[in-house]
Amino acid sequence: MNGPLLPVYPRASGLSFRSGKGVILTDGNGRDFLDFAAGIAVNILGYAHPHMLERMREAIERPWHLSNLYVIPGQTRLAERLLERAPFAETVFFTNSGAEALECALKTVRRHHFAQGNTQRSELITFEGAFHGRTLATTAAGGRAKYLEGIGEPLSGFRSLPFGDVEAVAAAVGEKTAGVLLEPVQGEGGVRAWPAESLARLRALCDAHGLLLVFDEVQCGMGRTGDFFGYEFSGIHPDIVALAKGLGGGFPVGACIASGRASSGMDFGIHGSTFGGNPLAMSAGDAVLDVVLEDGFLEHVKETSAYFRQGLEKQRASHPGIIEELRGRGLMVGLRCAVAKEKLIAALLEQRLLCVGADDNVVRLLPPLVVERGHIDTALEAIDNACSKLEGGS
């Protein structure tokens, strides 16, 4: 029962958590759970990270909110640090969420063409299985029927094409096309990763037609794949990147990062946010970067994810009737199931391993990036036990 809450979430009945440390959550009955959901890829430093706690304690002694009518030094610092990792970019706009970061990205694309006198260019090409947020615009961009049902005509300006089909993109480009929007690794869509060569072809296609390439890295960014940005493996750069989730390590903060060319139409008063970039959020993001950008951190993610994938491949081979396919990149892992994904999620919960579902009958495993090999071993044992139990019919 949701009680006074809007009943839009299928919450696990009776399960709530009172505390957390590292990658472990403890419920009201004192039971420990290994968290391989991380608030859906949000809590990348786990729980009660000492540096995060220290920085946030310092921040709450200062003004939490000042509004963007005034200079907020923390914004400049965090923006400069993000831009150091994004050599293609010159500007950052801070938001409270991933959907807001994508809203800013969509406006930026359209204003870019408007400023150049190409007012007809307002359509973005998107891809089936995408998830870009829950606002009217980002829901329309995602194009998912189940999220569009009953909310009226979808906002115009989006054309959804089959995932991974670069030839379809080339054929679809027309006088109204303004840009291409995609997740380098789809999350909700089933943990589907774009090949490097496909992203390179899209970059070349955008360049040839004067289009902007936008990457939604709300879920796959911030070190989740082993690189700071999820697109880095491809060797190309986008024009705009949207970040959120892991950027705040659990505190609501998002960012739209854009090149100077892409953001050329975003004039004074065109966009804004009451709470976006507030001092408390900037402290959270800065603290996260302190850790993620430490020497060896991203190498740890790559090494741990390789170890995890090796173990999961063994589980897939041992339980082909349960796990059909292994997907993803880095610590963004998808298990495509041969049984209903809900059965595996429930069986893993019995083993006190938290995970989250995705489309295409996929179970997502998204541990905090501070996860250690010992935690991986425990998770693999839980997966083995859960699969064996399902194979036994229970």
Coordinates of C-alpha atoms in Angstrom, one line a residue:
M1 CA 0.0 0.0 0.0
N2 CA 1.2 3.5 -0.9
G3 CA -1.0 5.2 1.6
P4 CA -0.8 9.0 1.0
L5 CA 1.8 8.5 -1.8
L6 CA 0.9 8.6 -5.5
P7 CA 0.8 4.9 -6.5
V8 CA 3.3 5.1 -9.4
Y9 CA 6.0 2.9 -8.0
P10 CA 5.8 -0.9 -7.5
R11 CA 7.7 -0.7 -4.1
A12 CA 9.0 -3.9 -2.5
S13 CA 6.4 -4.6 0.1
G14 CA 7.7 -4.0 3.7
L15 CA 11.3 -3.4 2.6
S16 CA 12.9 -0.2 3.8
F17 CA 16.4 0.6 4.9
R18 CA 17.6 2.4 8.0
S19 CA 21.3 2.6 7.4
G20 CA 24.1 1.9 4.9
K21 CA 27.8 1.7 4.8
G22 CA 29.9 1.1 1.7
V23 CA 27.9 -1.2 -0.6
I24 CA 25.8 -2.7 2.3
L25 CA 22.3 -1.5 3.2
T26 CA 20.7 -2.6 6.5
D27 CA 16.9 -2.8 6.9
G28 CA 14.7 -2.2 9.9
N29 CA 15.1 -5.8 11.1
G30 CA 18.9 -5.6 11.1
R31 CA 19.4 -7.6 7.9
D32 CA 22.2 -6.7 5.6
F33 CA 21.7 -6.5 1.8
L34 CA 24.4 -6.2 -0.9
D35 CA 23.4 -3.3 -3.0
F36 CA 23.9 -3.9 -6.7
A37 CA 21.3 -1.3 -7.6
A38 CA 22.9 1.8 -6.1
G39 CA 19.7 3.8 -6.3
I40 CA 19.7 3.0 -10.0
A41 CA 23.3 4.0 -10.7
V42 CA 23.2 7.0 -8.3
N43 CA 25.2 6.1 -5.2
I44 CA 28.5 5.5 -7.0
L45 CA 30.5 6.0 -3.7
G46 CA 28.2 3.8 -1.8
Y47 CA 26.9 4.9 1.6
A48 CA 28.5 6.9 4.3
H49 CA 31.7 7.6 2.3
P50 CA 34.0 9.4 4.7
H51 CA 35.0 12.1 2.2
M52 CA 31.5 12.7 1.1
L53 CA 30.3 13.0 4.7
E54 CA 33.0 15.5 5.6
R55 CA 32.3 17.7 2.6
M56 CA 28.6 17.7 3.1
R57 CA 28.9 18.5 6.9
E58 CA 31.0 21.5 5.9
A59 CA 28.5 22.5 3.3
I60 CA 25.4 22.5 5.5
E61 CA 27.0 25.1 7.8
R62 CA 26.9 27.5 4.9
P63 CA 23.9 28.9 2.9
W64 CA 22.2 26.0 1.1
H65 CA 20.5 28.2 -1.4
L66 CA 21.3 31.5 -2.9
S67 CA 19.7 31.5 -6.4
N68 CA 21.4 32.2 -9.6
L69 CA 20.9 35.9 -9.2
Y70 CA 24.3 35.8 -7.5
V71 CA 27.7 34.3 -8.1
I72 CA 28.0 30.8 -6.6
P73 CA 31.8 30.0 -6.5
G74 CA 31.1 26.2 -6.2
Q75 CA 29.4 26.3 -9.6
T76 CA 32.5 27.7 -11.3
R77 CA 34.8 25.2 -9.6
L78 CA 32.7 22.2 -10.5
A79 CA 32.1 23.4 -14.0
E80 CA 35.9 23.9 -14.5
R81 CA 36.6 20.4 -13.3
L82 CA 34.0 18.8 -15.6
L83 CA 35.3 20.8 -18.5
E84 CA 38.8 19.5 -17.9
R85 CA 37.4 16.1 -18.6
A86 CA 35.4 17.2 -21.6
P87 CA 37.9 18.8 -24.0
F88 CA 35.2 19.4 -26.6
A89 CA 33.1 21.6 -24.3
E90 CA 33.2 25.2 -23.0
T91 CA 30.0 25.6 -21.0
V92 CA 28.0 23.9 -18.2
F93 CA 24.5 24.4 -17.0
F94 CA 23.6 22.8 -13.6
T95 CA 20.3 21.2 -13.0
N96 CA 18.6 19.1 -10.3
S97 CA 18.1 15.9 -12.3
G98 CA 18.8 14.0 -15.5
A99 CA 15.5 14.9 -17.1
E100 CA 16.3 18.6 -16.5
A101 CA 19.8 18.2 -18.0
L102 CA 18.2 16.6 -21.1
E103 CA 15.6 19.4 -21.3
C104 CA 18.5 21.9 -21.4
A105 CA 20.2 19.8 -24.0
L106 CA 17.1 19.8 -26.2
K107 CA 16.7 23.6 -25.9
T108 CA 20.4 24.0 -26.7
V109 CA 20.2 22.0 -29.9
R110 CA 17.2 23.9 -31.2
R111 CA 18.5 27.3 -30.2
H112 CA 21.8 26.6 -31.9
H113 CA 20.0 26.2 -35.3
F114 CA 17.6 29.1 -34.6
A115 CA 20.5 31.4 -33.9
Q116 CA 22.0 30.4 -37.3
G117 CA 18.7 31.2 -39.1
N118 CA 17.8 27.6 -39.6
T119 CA 14.4 27.8 -37.8
Q120 CA 13.1 24.7 -39.6
R121 CA 15.7 22.5 -37.9
S122 CA 14.0 21.4 -34.7
E123 CA 13.7 17.6 -35.0
L124 CA 16.0 15.2 -33.1
I125 CA 16.6 11.6 -34.1
T126 CA 16.3 9.2 -31.2
F127 CA 16.3 5.5 -30.8
E128 CA 13.9 2.7 -29.8
G129 CA 14.5 1.6 -26.2
A130 CA 15.8 5.0 -25.1
F131 CA 14.9 6.6 -21.8
H132 CA 15.6 10.3 -21.4
G133 CA 13.4 11.3 -18.5
R134 CA 9.8 11.7 -17.3
T135 CA 9.0 15.3 -18.4
L136 CA 6.7 15.8 -21.4
A137 CA 9.6 16.6 -23.7
T138 CA 12.0 13.8 -22.5
T139 CA 9.1 11.3 -22.5
A140 CA 8.4 12.2 -26.1
A141 CA 12.1 11.9 -26.9
G142 CA 12.2 8.4 -25.4
G143 CA 9.1 7.4 -27.4
R144 CA 8.0 4.7 -25.1
A145 CA 4.3 3.9 -25.6
K146 CA 3.8 2.8 -22.0
Y147 CA 5.0 6.2 -20.7
L148 CA 3.1 8.2 -23.3
E149 CA -0.3 6.5 -22.8
G150 CA -3.0 8.8 -21.6
I151 CA -1.0 12.1 -21.4
G152 CA -2.2 13.5 -24.7
E153 CA -0.4 14.0 -28.0
P154 CA 3.4 13.6 -27.6
L155 CA 5.4 16.7 -28.1
S156 CA 6.5 17.0 -31.7
G157 CA 10.1 17.2 -32.8
F158 CA 11.4 13.6 -32.3
R159 CA 11.8 10.7 -34.7
S160 CA 12.6 7.3 -33.2
L161 CA 14.6 4.8 -35.2
P162 CA 15.7 1.2 -34.5
F163 CA 18.5 0.9 -32.0
G164 CA 22.0 0.8 -33.6
D165 CA 20.8 1.4 -37.1
V166 CA 23.1 4.0 -38.6
E167 CA 21.8 3.5 -42.1
A168 CA 18.4 4.4 -40.9
V169 CA 19.8 7.6 -39.5
A170 CA 21.4 8.5 -42.8
A171 CA 18.2 7.9 -44.6
A172 CA 16.1 9.9 -42.1
V173 CA 18.2 13.1 -42.1
G174 CA 16.2 15.9 -43.7
E175 CA 15.7 19.7 -43.7
K176 CA 14.1 19.5 -40.2
T177 CA 16.8 17.4 -38.6
A178 CA 18.7 19.3 -35.8
G179 CA 20.6 16.5 -34.1
V180 CA 21.0 13.0 -32.9
L181 CA 20.3 12.0 -29.3
L182 CA 21.4 8.7 -27.7
E183 CA 22.7 6.9 -24.7
P184 CA 26.1 5.3 -25.4
V185 CA 24.9 2.5 -23.2
Q186 CA 21.1 2.2 -22.9
G187 CA 20.0 1.6 -19.3
E188 CA 16.2 1.2 -19.1
G189 CA 16.2 -0.2 -22.7
G190 CA 18.1 -3.3 -21.7
V191 CA 21.7 -2.4 -21.1
R192 CA 22.5 -2.2 -24.8
A193 CA 25.9 -0.7 -25.7
W194 CA 26.6 1.1 -28.9
P195 CA 29.7 -0.2 -30.8
A196 CA 32.5 2.3 -31.2
E197 CA 32.4 2.2 -35.0
S198 CA 28.7 3.1 -35.0
L199 CA 29.3 6.2 -32.8
A200 CA 32.1 7.2 -35.1
R201 CA 29.8 6.9 -38.1
L202 CA 27.2 9.0 -36.4
R203 CA 29.8 11.7 -35.6
A204 CA 30.8 11.8 -39.2
L205 CA 27.1 11.9 -40.3
C206 CA 26.4 14.8 -38.0
D207 CA 29.5 16.7 -39.2
A208 CA 28.5 16.2 -42.8
H209 CA 25.0 17.6 -42.3
G210 CA 25.7 20.3 -39.7
L211 CA 23.8 18.4 -36.9
L212 CA 24.6 18.2 -33.2
L213 CA 25.4 14.9 -31.5
V214 CA 24.0 14.6 -28.0
F215 CA 24.9 11.9 -25.5
D216 CA 22.6 11.1 -22.6
E217 CA 25.1 9.9 -19.9
V218 CA 22.8 10.2 -17.0
Q219 CA 23.2 6.5 -16.2
C220 CA 26.3 5.5 -18.1
G221 CA 28.5 8.5 -17.2
M222 CA 30.6 9.4 -14.1
G223 CA 32.9 6.4 -14.3
R224 CA 30.2 3.7 -14.5
T225 CA 31.8 2.2 -17.6
G226 CA 35.4 2.5 -16.4
D227 CA 36.0 5.8 -18.2
F228 CA 34.8 9.1 -16.8
F229 CA 32.4 9.6 -19.7
G230 CA 30.7 6.6 -21.2
Y231 CA 31.6 7.6 -24.8
E232 CA 35.3 7.8 -24.3
F233 CA 35.9 4.2 -25.6
S234 CA 34.7 5.3 -29.0
G235 CA 37.5 7.9 -29.7
I236 CA 35.0 10.6 -30.7
H237 CA 33.4 13.6 -29.0
P238 CA 29.8 14.7 -28.9
D239 CA 28.6 18.3 -28.9
I240 CA 26.6 18.0 -25.8
V241 CA 26.6 15.6 -22.8
A242 CA 23.9 15.3 -20.1
L243 CA 25.0 14.0 -16.7
A244 CA 23.2 13.4 -13.4
K245 CA 22.7 10.4 -11.1
G246 CA 26.3 9.6 -10.0
L247 CA 27.4 13.2 -10.3
G248 CA 25.9 14.0 -6.9
G249 CA 26.6 10.6 -5.3
G250 CA 23.1 10.5 -3.9
F251 CA 22.4 14.3 -3.8
P252 CA 20.2 15.6 -6.7
V253 CA 22.4 17.3 -9.2
G254 CA 22.6 17.2 -13.0
A255 CA 24.6 19.0 -15.7
C256 CA 24.4 19.8 -19.4
I257 CA 27.9 20.2 -20.8
A258 CA 28.1 21.7 -24.3
S259 CA 30.6 23.0 -26.8
G260 CA 30.8 26.7 -27.4
R261 CA 29.4 26.2 -30.9
A262 CA 26.5 24.1 -29.7
S263 CA 25.6 26.6 -26.9
S264 CA 25.9 29.7 -29.1
G265 CA 22.1 30.3 -29.2
M266 CA 21.6 30.1 -25.4
D267 CA 21.3 33.8 -24.7
F268 CA 20.5 35.6 -21.5
G269 CA 17.1 34.6 -20.1
I270 CA 16.5 31.7 -22.5
H271 CA 16.9 29.1 -19.7
G272 CA 17.1 28.9 -16.0
S273 CA 16.6 27.0 -12.8
T274 CA 15.6 28.1 -9.3
F275 CA 17.5 25.3 -7.5
G276 CA 19.9 24.2 -10.2
G277 CA 23.5 24.7 -9.1
N278 CA 22.7 25.4 -5.4
P279 CA 25.7 25.5 -3.1
L280 CA 24.8 22.2 -1.4
A281 CA 24.6 20.4 -4.7
M282 CA 27.8 21.8 -5.9
S283 CA 29.6 20.6 -2.8
A284 CA 28.2 17.1 -3.4
G285 CA 29.4 17.1 -7.0
D286 CA 32.8 18.4 -6.0
A287 CA 33.2 15.8 -3.4
V288 CA 32.3 13.0 -5.8
L289 CA 34.9 14.3 -8.3
D290 CA 37.5 14.4 -5.6
V291 CA 37.1 10.6 -5.3
V292 CA 36.4 9.6 -8.9
L293 CA 39.3 11.6 -10.2
E294 CA 41.8 10.2 -7.7
D295 CA 44.7 8.3 -9.3
G296 CA 43.7 4.7 -9.7
F297 CA 39.9 5.0 -9.1
L298 CA 38.8 4.5 -12.7
E299 CA 41.4 1.7 -13.1
H300 CA 39.8 0.1 -10.1
V301 CA 36.4 0.2 -11.8
K302 CA 37.9 -1.4 -14.9
E303 CA 39.7 -4.1 -13.0
T304 CA 36.7 -4.9 -10.8
S305 CA 34.3 -4.9 -13.8
A306 CA 36.6 -7.3 -15.7
Y307 CA 36.6 -9.6 -12.7
F308 CA 32.8 -9.4 -12.4
R309 CA 32.3 -10.1 -16.0
Q310 CA 34.5 -13.1 -15.9
G311 CA 32.5 -14.5 -13.0
L312 CA 29.2 -13.7 -14.7
E313 CA 30.3 -15.5 -17.9
K314 CA 30.8 -18.6 -15.8
Q315 CA 27.4 -18.2 -14.2
R316 CA 25.8 -17.8 -17.7
A317 CA 27.5 -21.0 -18.8
S318 CA 26.4 -22.9 -15.7
H319 CA 22.8 -21.6 -15.9
P320 CA 21.9 -21.3 -19.6
G321 CA 18.2 -21.9 -18.7
I322 CA 18.2 -18.8 -16.5
I323 CA 20.8 -16.4 -18.0
E324 CA 20.7 -16.1 -21.7
E325 CA 23.1 -13.2 -22.4
L326 CA 25.5 -10.9 -20.7
R327 CA 25.4 -7.3 -21.7
G328 CA 26.9 -3.9 -20.8
R329 CA 30.1 -2.1 -20.2
G330 CA 32.1 -1.7 -17.0
L331 CA 30.0 -1.8 -13.9
M332 CA 26.8 -1.3 -15.9
V333 CA 25.8 -4.9 -16.4
G334 CA 22.8 -6.5 -17.8
L335 CA 21.6 -10.2 -17.6
R336 CA 19.1 -11.0 -20.3
C337 CA 17.0 -13.7 -18.8
A338 CA 15.7 -17.0 -20.3
V339 CA 13.0 -16.8 -17.6
A340 CA 10.8 -13.9 -16.6
K341 CA 13.2 -11.3 -15.2
E342 CA 10.9 -10.7 -12.2
K343 CA 11.6 -14.3 -11.1
L344 CA 15.4 -13.7 -11.0
I345 CA 15.0 -10.4 -9.3
A346 CA 12.8 -12.0 -6.6
A347 CA 15.2 -14.9 -6.2
L348 CA 18.2 -12.5 -5.8
L349 CA 16.3 -10.5 -3.2
E350 CA 15.9 -13.7 -1.2
Q351 CA 19.7 -14.0 -1.4
R352 CA 19.8 -10.3 -0.1
L353 CA 21.2 -9.0 -3.4
L354 CA 19.6 -5.9 -4.7
C355 CA 19.3 -5.3 -8.4
V356 CA 16.9 -3.6 -10.8
G357 CA 15.0 -4.6 -13.9
A358 CA 15.1 -3.2 -17.5
D359 CA 13.4 -3.8 -20.7
D360 CA 14.0 -6.7 -23.0
N361 CA 13.7 -9.1 -20.0
V362 CA 17.0 -7.8 -18.5
V363 CA 18.2 -7.6 -14.9
R364 CA 20.5 -4.7 -14.2
L365 CA 23.5 -5.0 -11.8
L366 CA 24.8 -1.5 -11.0
P367 CA 27.0 -1.7 -7.9
P368 CA 28.6 1.4 -6.3
L369 CA 31.9 2.0 -8.0
V370 CA 33.7 1.4 -4.7
V371 CA 32.7 -2.2 -4.8
E372 CA 35.6 -4.7 -4.0
R373 CA 36.3 -8.2 -5.2
G374 CA 35.0 -9.7 -2.0
H375 CA 31.6 -8.1 -2.7
I376 CA 31.8 -9.4 -6.2
D377 CA 32.4 -12.9 -4.9
T378 CA 29.4 -12.6 -2.6
A379 CA 27.2 -11.4 -5.4
L380 CA 28.3 -14.2 -7.7
E381 CA 27.5 -16.7 -5.0
A382 CA 24.1 -15.1 -4.6
I383 CA 23.5 -15.3 -8.4
D384 CA 24.5 -18.9 -8.4
N385 CA 22.2 -19.8 -5.6
A386 CA 19.3 -17.9 -7.1
C387 CA 19.7 -19.5 -10.5
S388 CA 20.0 -23.0 -8.9
K389 CA 16.8 -22.4 -6.9
L390 CA 14.9 -21.3 -10.0
E391 CA 16.2 -24.4 -11.9
G392 CA 14.8 -26.5 -9.1
G393 CA 11.4 -25.0 -9.6
S394 CA 11.2 -22.9 -6.4

